[in-house]
GROMACS .gro file of C-alpha atoms in nm:
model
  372
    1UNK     CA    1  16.757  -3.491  -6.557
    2UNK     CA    2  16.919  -3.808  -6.457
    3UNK     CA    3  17.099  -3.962  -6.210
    4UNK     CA    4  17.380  -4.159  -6.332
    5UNK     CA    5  17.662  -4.228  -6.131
    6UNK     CA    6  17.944  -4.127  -6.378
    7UNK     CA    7  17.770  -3.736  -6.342
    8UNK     CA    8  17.716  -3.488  -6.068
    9UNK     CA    9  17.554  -3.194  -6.024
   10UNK     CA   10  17.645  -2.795  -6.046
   11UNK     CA   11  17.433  -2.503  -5.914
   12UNK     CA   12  17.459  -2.178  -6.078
   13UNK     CA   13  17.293  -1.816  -6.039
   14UNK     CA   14  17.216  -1.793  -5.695
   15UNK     CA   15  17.075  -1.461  -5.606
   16UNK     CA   16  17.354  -1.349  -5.434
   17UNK     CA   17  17.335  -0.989  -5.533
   18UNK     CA   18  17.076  -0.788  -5.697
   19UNK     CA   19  17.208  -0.866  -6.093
   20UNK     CA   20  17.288  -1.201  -5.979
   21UNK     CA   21  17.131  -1.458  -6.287
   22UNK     CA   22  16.935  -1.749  -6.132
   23UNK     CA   23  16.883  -2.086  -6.343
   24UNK     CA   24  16.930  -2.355  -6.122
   25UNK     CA   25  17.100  -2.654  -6.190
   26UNK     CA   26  17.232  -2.865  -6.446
   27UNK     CA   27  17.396  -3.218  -6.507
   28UNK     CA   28  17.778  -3.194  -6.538
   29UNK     CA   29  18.025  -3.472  -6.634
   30UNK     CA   30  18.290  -3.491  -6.391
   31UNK     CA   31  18.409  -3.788  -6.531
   32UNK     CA   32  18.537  -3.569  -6.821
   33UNK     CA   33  18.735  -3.319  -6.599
   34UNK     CA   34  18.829  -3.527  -6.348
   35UNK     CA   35  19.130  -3.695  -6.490
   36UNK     CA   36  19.430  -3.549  -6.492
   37UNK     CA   37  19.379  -3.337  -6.225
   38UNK     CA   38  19.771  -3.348  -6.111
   39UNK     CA   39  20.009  -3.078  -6.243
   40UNK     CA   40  20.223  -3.167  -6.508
   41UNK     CA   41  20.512  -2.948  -6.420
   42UNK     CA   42  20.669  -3.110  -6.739
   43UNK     CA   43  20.407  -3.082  -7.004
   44UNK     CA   44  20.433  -2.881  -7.284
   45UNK     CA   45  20.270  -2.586  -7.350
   46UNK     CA   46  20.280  -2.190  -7.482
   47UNK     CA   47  20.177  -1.995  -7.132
   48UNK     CA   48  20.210  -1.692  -7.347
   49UNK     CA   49  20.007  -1.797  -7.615
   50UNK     CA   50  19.754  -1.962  -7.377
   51UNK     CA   51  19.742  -1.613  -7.179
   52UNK     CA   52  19.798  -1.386  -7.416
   53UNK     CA   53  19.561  -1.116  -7.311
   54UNK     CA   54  19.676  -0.966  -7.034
   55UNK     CA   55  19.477  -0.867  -6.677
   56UNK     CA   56  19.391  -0.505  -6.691
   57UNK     CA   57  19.551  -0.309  -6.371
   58UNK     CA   58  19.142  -0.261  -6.258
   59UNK     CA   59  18.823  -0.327  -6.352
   60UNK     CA   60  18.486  -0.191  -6.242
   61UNK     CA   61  18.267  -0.395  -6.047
   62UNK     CA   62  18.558  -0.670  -5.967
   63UNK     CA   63  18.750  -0.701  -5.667
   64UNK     CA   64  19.154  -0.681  -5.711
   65UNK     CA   65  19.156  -0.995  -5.556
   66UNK     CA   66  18.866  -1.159  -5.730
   67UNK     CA   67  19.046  -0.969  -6.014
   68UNK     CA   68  19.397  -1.135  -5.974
   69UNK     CA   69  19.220  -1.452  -5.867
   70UNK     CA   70  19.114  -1.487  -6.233
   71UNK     CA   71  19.417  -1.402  -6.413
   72UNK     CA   72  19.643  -1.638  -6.221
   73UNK     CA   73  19.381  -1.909  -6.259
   74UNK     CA   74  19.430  -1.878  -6.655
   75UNK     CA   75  19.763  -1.881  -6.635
   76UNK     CA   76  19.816  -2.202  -6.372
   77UNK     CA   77  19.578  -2.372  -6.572
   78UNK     CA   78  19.820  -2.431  -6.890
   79UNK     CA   79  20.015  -2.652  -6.659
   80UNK     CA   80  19.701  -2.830  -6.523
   81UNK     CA   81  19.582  -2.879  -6.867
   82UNK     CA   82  19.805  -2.873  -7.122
   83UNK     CA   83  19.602  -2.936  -7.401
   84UNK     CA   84  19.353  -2.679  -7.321
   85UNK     CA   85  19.444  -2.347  -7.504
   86UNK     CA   86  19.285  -1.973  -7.558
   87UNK     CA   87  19.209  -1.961  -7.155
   88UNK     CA   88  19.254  -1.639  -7.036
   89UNK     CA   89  19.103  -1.406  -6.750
   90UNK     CA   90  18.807  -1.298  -6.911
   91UNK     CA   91  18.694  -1.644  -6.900
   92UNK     CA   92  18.666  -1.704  -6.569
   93UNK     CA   93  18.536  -1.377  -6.504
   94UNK     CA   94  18.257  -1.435  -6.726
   95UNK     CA   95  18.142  -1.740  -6.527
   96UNK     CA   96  18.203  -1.509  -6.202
   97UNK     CA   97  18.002  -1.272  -6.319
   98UNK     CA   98  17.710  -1.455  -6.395
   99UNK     CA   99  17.680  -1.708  -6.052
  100UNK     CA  100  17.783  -1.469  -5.791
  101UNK     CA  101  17.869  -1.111  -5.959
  102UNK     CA  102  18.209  -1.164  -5.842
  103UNK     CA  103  18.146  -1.236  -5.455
  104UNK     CA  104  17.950  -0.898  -5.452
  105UNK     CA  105  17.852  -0.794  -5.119
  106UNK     CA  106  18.144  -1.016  -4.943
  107UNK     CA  107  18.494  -0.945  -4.843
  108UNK     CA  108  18.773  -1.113  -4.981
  109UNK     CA  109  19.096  -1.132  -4.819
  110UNK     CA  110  19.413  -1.066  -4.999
  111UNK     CA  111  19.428  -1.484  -4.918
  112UNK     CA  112  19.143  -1.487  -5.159
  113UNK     CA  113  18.885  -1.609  -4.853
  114UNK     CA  114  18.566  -1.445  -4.868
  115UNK     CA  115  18.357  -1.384  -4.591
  116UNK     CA  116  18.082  -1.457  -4.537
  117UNK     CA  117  18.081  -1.776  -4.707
  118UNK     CA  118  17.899  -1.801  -5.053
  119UNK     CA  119  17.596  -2.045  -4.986
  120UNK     CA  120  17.312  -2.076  -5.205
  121UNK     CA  121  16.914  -2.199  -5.148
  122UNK     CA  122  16.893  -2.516  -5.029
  123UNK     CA  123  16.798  -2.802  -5.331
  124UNK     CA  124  16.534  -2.942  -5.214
  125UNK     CA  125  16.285  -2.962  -5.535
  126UNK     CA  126  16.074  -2.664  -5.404
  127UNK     CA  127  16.151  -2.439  -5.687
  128UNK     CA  128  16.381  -2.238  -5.534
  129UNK     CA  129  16.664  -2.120  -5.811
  130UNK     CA  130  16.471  -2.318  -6.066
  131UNK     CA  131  16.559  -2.624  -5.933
  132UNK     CA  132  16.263  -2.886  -5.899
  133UNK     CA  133  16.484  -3.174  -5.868
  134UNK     CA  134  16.597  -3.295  -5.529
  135UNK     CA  135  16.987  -3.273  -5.472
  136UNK     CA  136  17.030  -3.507  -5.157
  137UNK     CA  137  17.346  -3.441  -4.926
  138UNK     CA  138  17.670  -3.566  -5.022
  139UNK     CA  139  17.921  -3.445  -4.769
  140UNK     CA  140  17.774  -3.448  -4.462
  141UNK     CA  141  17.780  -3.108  -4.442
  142UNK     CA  142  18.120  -3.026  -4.474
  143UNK     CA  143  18.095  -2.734  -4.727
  144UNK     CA  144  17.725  -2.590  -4.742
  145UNK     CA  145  17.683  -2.700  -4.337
  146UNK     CA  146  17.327  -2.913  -4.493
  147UNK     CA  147  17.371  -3.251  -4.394
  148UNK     CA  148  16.991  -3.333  -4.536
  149UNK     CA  149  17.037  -3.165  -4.923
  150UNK     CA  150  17.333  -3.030  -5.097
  151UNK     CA  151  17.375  -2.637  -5.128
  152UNK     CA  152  17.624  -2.469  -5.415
  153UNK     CA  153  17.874  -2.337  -5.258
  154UNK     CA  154  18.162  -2.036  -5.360
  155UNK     CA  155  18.129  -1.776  -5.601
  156UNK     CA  156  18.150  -2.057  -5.869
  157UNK     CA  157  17.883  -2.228  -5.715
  158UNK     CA  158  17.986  -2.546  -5.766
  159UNK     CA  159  17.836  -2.874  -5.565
  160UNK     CA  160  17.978  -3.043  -5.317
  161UNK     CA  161  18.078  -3.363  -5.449
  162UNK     CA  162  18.190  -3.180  -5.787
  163UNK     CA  163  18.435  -2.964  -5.583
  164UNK     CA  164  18.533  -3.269  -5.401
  165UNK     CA  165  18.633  -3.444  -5.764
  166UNK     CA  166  18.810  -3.171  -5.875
  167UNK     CA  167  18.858  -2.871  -5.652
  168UNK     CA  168  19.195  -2.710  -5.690
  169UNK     CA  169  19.447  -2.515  -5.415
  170UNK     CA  170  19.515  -2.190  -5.676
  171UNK     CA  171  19.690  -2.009  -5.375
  172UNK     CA  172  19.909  -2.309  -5.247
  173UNK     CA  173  19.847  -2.272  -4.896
  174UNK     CA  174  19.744  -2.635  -4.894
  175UNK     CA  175  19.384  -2.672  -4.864
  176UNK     CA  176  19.092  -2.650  -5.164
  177UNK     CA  177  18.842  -2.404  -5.046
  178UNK     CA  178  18.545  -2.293  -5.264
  179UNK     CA  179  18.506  -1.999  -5.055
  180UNK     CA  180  18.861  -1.926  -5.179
  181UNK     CA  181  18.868  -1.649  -5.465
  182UNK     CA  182  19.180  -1.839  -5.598
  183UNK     CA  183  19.109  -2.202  -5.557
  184UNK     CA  184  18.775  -2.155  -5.714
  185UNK     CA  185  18.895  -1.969  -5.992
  186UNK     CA  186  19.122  -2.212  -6.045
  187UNK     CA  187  18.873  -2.527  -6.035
  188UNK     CA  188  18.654  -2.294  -6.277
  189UNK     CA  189  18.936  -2.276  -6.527
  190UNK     CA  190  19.036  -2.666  -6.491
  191UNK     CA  191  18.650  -2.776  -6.541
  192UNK     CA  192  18.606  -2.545  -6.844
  193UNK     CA  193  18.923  -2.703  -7.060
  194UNK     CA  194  18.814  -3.079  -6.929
  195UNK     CA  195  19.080  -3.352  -7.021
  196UNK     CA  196  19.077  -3.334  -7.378
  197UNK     CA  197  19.196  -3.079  -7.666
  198UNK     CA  198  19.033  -2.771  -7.736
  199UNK     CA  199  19.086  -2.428  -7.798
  200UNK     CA  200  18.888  -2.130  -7.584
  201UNK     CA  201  18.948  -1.895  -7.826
  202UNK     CA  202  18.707  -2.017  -8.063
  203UNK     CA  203  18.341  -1.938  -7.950
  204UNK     CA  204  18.216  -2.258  -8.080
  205UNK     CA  205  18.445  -2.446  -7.846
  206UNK     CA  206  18.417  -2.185  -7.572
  207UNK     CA  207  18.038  -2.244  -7.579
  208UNK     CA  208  18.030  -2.624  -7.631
  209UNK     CA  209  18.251  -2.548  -7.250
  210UNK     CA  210  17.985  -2.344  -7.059
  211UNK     CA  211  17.761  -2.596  -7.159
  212UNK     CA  212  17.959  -2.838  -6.961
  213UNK     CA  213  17.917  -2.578  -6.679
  214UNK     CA  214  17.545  -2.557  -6.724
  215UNK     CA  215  17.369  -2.709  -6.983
  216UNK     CA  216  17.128  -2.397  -7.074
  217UNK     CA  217  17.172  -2.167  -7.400
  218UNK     CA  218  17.048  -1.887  -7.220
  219UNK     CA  219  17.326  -1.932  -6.922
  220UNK     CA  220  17.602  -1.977  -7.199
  221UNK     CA  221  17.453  -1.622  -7.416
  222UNK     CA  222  17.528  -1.411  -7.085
  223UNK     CA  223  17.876  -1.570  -7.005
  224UNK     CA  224  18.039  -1.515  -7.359
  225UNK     CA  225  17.846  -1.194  -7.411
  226UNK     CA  226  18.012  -1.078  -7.036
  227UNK     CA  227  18.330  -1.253  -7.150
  228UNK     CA  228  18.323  -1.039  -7.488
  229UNK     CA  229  18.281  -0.728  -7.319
  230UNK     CA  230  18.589  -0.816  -7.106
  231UNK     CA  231  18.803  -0.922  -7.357
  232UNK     CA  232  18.785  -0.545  -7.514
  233UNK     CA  233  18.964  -0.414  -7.209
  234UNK     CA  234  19.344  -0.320  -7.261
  235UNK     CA  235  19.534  -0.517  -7.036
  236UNK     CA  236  19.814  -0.392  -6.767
  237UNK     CA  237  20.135  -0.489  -6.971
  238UNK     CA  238  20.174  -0.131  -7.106
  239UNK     CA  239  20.317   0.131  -6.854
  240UNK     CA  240  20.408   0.454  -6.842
  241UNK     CA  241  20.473   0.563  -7.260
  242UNK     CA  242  20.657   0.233  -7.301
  243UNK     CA  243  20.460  -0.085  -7.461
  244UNK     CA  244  20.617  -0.412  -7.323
  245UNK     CA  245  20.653  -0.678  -7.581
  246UNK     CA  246  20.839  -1.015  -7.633
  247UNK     CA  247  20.988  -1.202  -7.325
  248UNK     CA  248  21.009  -0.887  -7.124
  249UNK     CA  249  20.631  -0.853  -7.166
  250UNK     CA  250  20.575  -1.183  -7.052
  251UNK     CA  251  20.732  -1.139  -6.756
  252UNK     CA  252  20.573  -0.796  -6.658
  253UNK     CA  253  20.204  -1.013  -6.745
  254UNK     CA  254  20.352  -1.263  -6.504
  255UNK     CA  255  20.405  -1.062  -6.242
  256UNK     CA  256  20.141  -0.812  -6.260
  257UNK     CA  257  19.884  -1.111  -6.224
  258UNK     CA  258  19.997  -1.158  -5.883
  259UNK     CA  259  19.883  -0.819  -5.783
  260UNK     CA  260  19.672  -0.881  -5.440
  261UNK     CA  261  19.862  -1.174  -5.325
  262UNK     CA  262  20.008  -1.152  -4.946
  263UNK     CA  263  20.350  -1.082  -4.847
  264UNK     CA  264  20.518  -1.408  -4.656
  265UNK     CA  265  20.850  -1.425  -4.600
  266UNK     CA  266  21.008  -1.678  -4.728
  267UNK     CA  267  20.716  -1.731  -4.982
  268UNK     CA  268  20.672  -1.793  -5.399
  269UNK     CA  269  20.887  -2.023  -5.579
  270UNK     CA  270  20.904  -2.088  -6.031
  271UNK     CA  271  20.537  -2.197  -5.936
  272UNK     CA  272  20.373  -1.963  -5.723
  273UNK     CA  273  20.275  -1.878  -5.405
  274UNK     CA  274  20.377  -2.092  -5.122
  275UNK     CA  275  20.212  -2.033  -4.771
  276UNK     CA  276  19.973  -1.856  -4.942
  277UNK     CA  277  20.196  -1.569  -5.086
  278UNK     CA  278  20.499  -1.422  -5.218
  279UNK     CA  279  20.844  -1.221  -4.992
  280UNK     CA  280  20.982  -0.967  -5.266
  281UNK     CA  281  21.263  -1.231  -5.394
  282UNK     CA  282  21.001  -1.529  -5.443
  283UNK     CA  283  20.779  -1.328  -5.605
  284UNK     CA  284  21.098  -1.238  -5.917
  285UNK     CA  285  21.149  -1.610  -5.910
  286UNK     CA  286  20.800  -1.683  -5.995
  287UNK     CA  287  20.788  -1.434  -6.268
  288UNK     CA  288  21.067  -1.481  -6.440
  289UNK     CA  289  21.048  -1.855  -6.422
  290UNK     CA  290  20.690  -1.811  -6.561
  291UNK     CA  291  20.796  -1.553  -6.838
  292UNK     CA  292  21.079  -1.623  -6.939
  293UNK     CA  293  21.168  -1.952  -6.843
  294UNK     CA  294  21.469  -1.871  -6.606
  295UNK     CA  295  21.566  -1.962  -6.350
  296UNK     CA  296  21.681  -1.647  -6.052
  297UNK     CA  297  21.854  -1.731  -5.736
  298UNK     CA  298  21.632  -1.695  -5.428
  299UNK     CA  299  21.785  -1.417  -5.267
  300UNK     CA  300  21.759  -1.065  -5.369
  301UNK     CA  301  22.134  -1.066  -5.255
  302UNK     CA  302  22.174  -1.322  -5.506
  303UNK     CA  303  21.993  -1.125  -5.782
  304UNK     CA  304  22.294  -0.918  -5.789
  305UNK     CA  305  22.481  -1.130  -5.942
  306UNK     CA  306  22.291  -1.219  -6.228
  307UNK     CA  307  22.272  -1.042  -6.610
  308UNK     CA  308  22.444  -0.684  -6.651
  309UNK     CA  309  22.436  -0.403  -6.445
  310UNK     CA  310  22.248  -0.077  -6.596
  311UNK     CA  311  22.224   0.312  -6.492
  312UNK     CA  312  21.938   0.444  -6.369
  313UNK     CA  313  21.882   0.634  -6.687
  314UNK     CA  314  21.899   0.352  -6.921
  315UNK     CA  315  21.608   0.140  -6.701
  316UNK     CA  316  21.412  -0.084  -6.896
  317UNK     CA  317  21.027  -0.276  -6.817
  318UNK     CA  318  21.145  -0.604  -6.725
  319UNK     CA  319  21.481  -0.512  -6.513
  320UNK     CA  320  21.522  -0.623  -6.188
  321UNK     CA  321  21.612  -0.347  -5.902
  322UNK     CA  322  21.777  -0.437  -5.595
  323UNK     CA  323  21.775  -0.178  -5.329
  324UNK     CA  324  22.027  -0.147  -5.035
  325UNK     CA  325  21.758  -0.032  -4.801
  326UNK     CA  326  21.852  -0.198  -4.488
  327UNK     CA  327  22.209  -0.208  -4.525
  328UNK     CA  328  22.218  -0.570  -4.674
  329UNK     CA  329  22.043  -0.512  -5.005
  330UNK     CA  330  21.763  -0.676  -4.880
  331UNK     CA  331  21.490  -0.577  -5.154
  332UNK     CA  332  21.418  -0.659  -5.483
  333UNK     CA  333  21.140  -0.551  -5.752
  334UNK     CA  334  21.076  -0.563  -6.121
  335UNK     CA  335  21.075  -0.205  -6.323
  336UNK     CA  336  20.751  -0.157  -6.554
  337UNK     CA  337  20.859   0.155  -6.688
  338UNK     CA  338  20.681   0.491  -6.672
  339UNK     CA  339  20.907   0.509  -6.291
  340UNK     CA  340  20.672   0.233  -6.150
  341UNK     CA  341  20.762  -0.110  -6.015
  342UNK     CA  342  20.601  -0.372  -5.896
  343UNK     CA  343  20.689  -0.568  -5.590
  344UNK     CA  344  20.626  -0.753  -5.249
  345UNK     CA  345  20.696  -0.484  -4.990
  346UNK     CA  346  20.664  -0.614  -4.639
  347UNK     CA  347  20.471  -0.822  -4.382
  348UNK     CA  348  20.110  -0.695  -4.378
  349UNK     CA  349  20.107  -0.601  -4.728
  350UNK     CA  350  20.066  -0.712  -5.059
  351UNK     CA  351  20.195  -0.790  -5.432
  352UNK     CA  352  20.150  -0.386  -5.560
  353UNK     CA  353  20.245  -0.159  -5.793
  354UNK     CA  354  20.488   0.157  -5.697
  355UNK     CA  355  20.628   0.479  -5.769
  356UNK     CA  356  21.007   0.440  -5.772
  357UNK     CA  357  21.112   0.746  -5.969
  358UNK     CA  358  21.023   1.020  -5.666
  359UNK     CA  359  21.008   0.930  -5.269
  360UNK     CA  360  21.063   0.666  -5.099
  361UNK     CA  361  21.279   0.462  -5.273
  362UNK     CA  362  21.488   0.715  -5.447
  363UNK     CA  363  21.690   0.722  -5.070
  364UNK     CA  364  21.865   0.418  -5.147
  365UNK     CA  365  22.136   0.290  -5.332
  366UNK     CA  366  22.037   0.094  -5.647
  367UNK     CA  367  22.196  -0.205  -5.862
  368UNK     CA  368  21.966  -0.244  -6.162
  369UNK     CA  369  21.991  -0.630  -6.329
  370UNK     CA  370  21.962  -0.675  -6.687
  371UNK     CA  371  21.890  -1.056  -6.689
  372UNK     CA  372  21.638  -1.041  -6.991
   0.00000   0.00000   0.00000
């Protein structure tokens, strides 16, 4: 192990939960991640391509949070680092799996907080995690409250100063927490593509990018084998009997990755959350921004002006609804198919999936938008 300035440190596997792996710590290069940092709202880019497999609708063992947390991290990433390609979900949720089993035991907030805080053993060279090596403090305490040795920190369990080089805000509410499902799924994604080319979906690349994460063989055999057994799961982009392909499917993957985030009014733009969530309007302006690269109005009001007007009966996944159910057509969601849409209902609430074909909805007058 060495010190050199140009490198920091990572802990991973603290025994968090019973299946949690433990192997210490390992040397990573920050200097190879930390450039570029920055969105590039501009760059180039395939975000379908890049996410191509979709987030399943559930999956055992992970929060929907932690769950969402993941798939929006591999799709913001393709802005973030544009020459990174074949991120996706699974990814991420390998890495998850293996340092904290996916915040097990903790709550997460639909913010993506999690509570308690993730903090591992302190690394003092006793042994404890593996680690023989003493990790001295580096931010005064500010993240793993140990102002005498450092402490990894999240359910990433990344350092201090690493998260300090590169720590992303993946739910835009303006500060880079890695006790934040989102922001450290987000970092996790950046740190695994680095600054350079290279393409995830090729397991020699993929692995050469644990590696970065934690230099051990053994660490990078569980991730990919736990990012394998993800990648066999069928993703939420087919609903009802109706498989969603082409732009419209892009949109539906765009939207249904948002699953779990809060309602705020006023919230989401073509980028994402803002104030740390979506209002029903925002979050059709995000998707269809991110899917389809167009551009909505902000308003749901607005939305009724846009593309063609369709019958109920002639529905399609990917058409917008707008529903007159406060007298001002003051709602908006995006049909899946299958009589299920997904939307932002309501303060208190968050991004979900509905039943629109019986109940609640069907009281209201509807003007269905054909924009795709």
């Amino acid at each position: 192990m060495t010190s050199k300035a140009k490198k920091t440190l990572l802990v991973s596997g603290v025994a968090l939960a019973p299946l949690a792996f433990v192997l210490g710590i390992c040397i990573l290069f920050v200097a190879a991640v930390a450039g570029g940092a920055a969105e590039h709202q501009g760059a180039g880019g395939d975000a379908t391509a890049l996410t191509g497999q979709g987030v399943p609708a559930e999956v055992d063992g992970i929060d929907a949070v932690m769950l969402a947390a993941y798939g929006r991290a591999a799709q913001r990433v393709t802005t973030l680092r544009p020459k990174c390609t074949g991120m996706r979900w699974s990814v991420v949720a390998g890495i998850g799996e293996v340092e904290s089993t996916h915040a097990a035991v903790h709550t997460i907030a639909a913010n993506g907080d999690i509570t308690p805080p993730i903090i591992g053993p302190r690394l003092d060279g006793s042994g404890t995690g593996g680690n023989t090596t003493p990790v001295r403090d580096t931010d005064a305490g500010r993240y793993d409250g140990d102002t005498v040795y450092d402490r990894a920190v999240g359910p990433m369990q990344f350092l201090p100063s690493t998260w300090e080089s590169i720590g992303q805000d993946g739910n835009n509410d303006g500060v880079k927490n890695p006790n934040n499902a989102f922001d450290a799924a987000l970092t996790t994604a950046v740190y695994l593509c680095g600054s350079g080319t290279s393409d995830l979906s090729d397991d020699a690349q993929l692995r050469q990018a644990i590696l970065r994460y934690n230099h051990s063989n053994e660490y990078a055999d569980k991730v990919i084998g736990y990012i394998h057994r993800y990648d066999t799961l069928a993703p939420a982009v087919t609903t009802g009997d109706t498989d969603v392909s082409g732009i419209a499917g892009a949109v539906v993957a765009a939207v249904l990755r948002e699953q779990g985030i809060p309602y705020v009014w006023g919230g989401g733009d073509i980028n994402g959350p803002t104030s740390g969530g979506f209002d029903c309007s925002g979050l059709m302006v995000y998707a269809f921004y991110q899917g389809a690269h167009i551009t909505l109005p902000r308003t749901s009001q607005e939305m009724r002006s846009v593309g063609t007007s369709v019958s109920r009966d002639q529905m399609q996944p990917g058409d917008l609804i707008v529903f007159n159910n406060d007298g001002n057509w003051g709602h908006v969601g995006l049909y899946l198919g299958g009589g299920q849409m997904v939307n932002a209902p309501r303060p208190g609430k968050t991004v979900e999936t509905t039943v629109v074909s019986t109940g609640y909805w069907t009281r209201y007058d509807w003007d269905i938008r054909r924009v795709l």
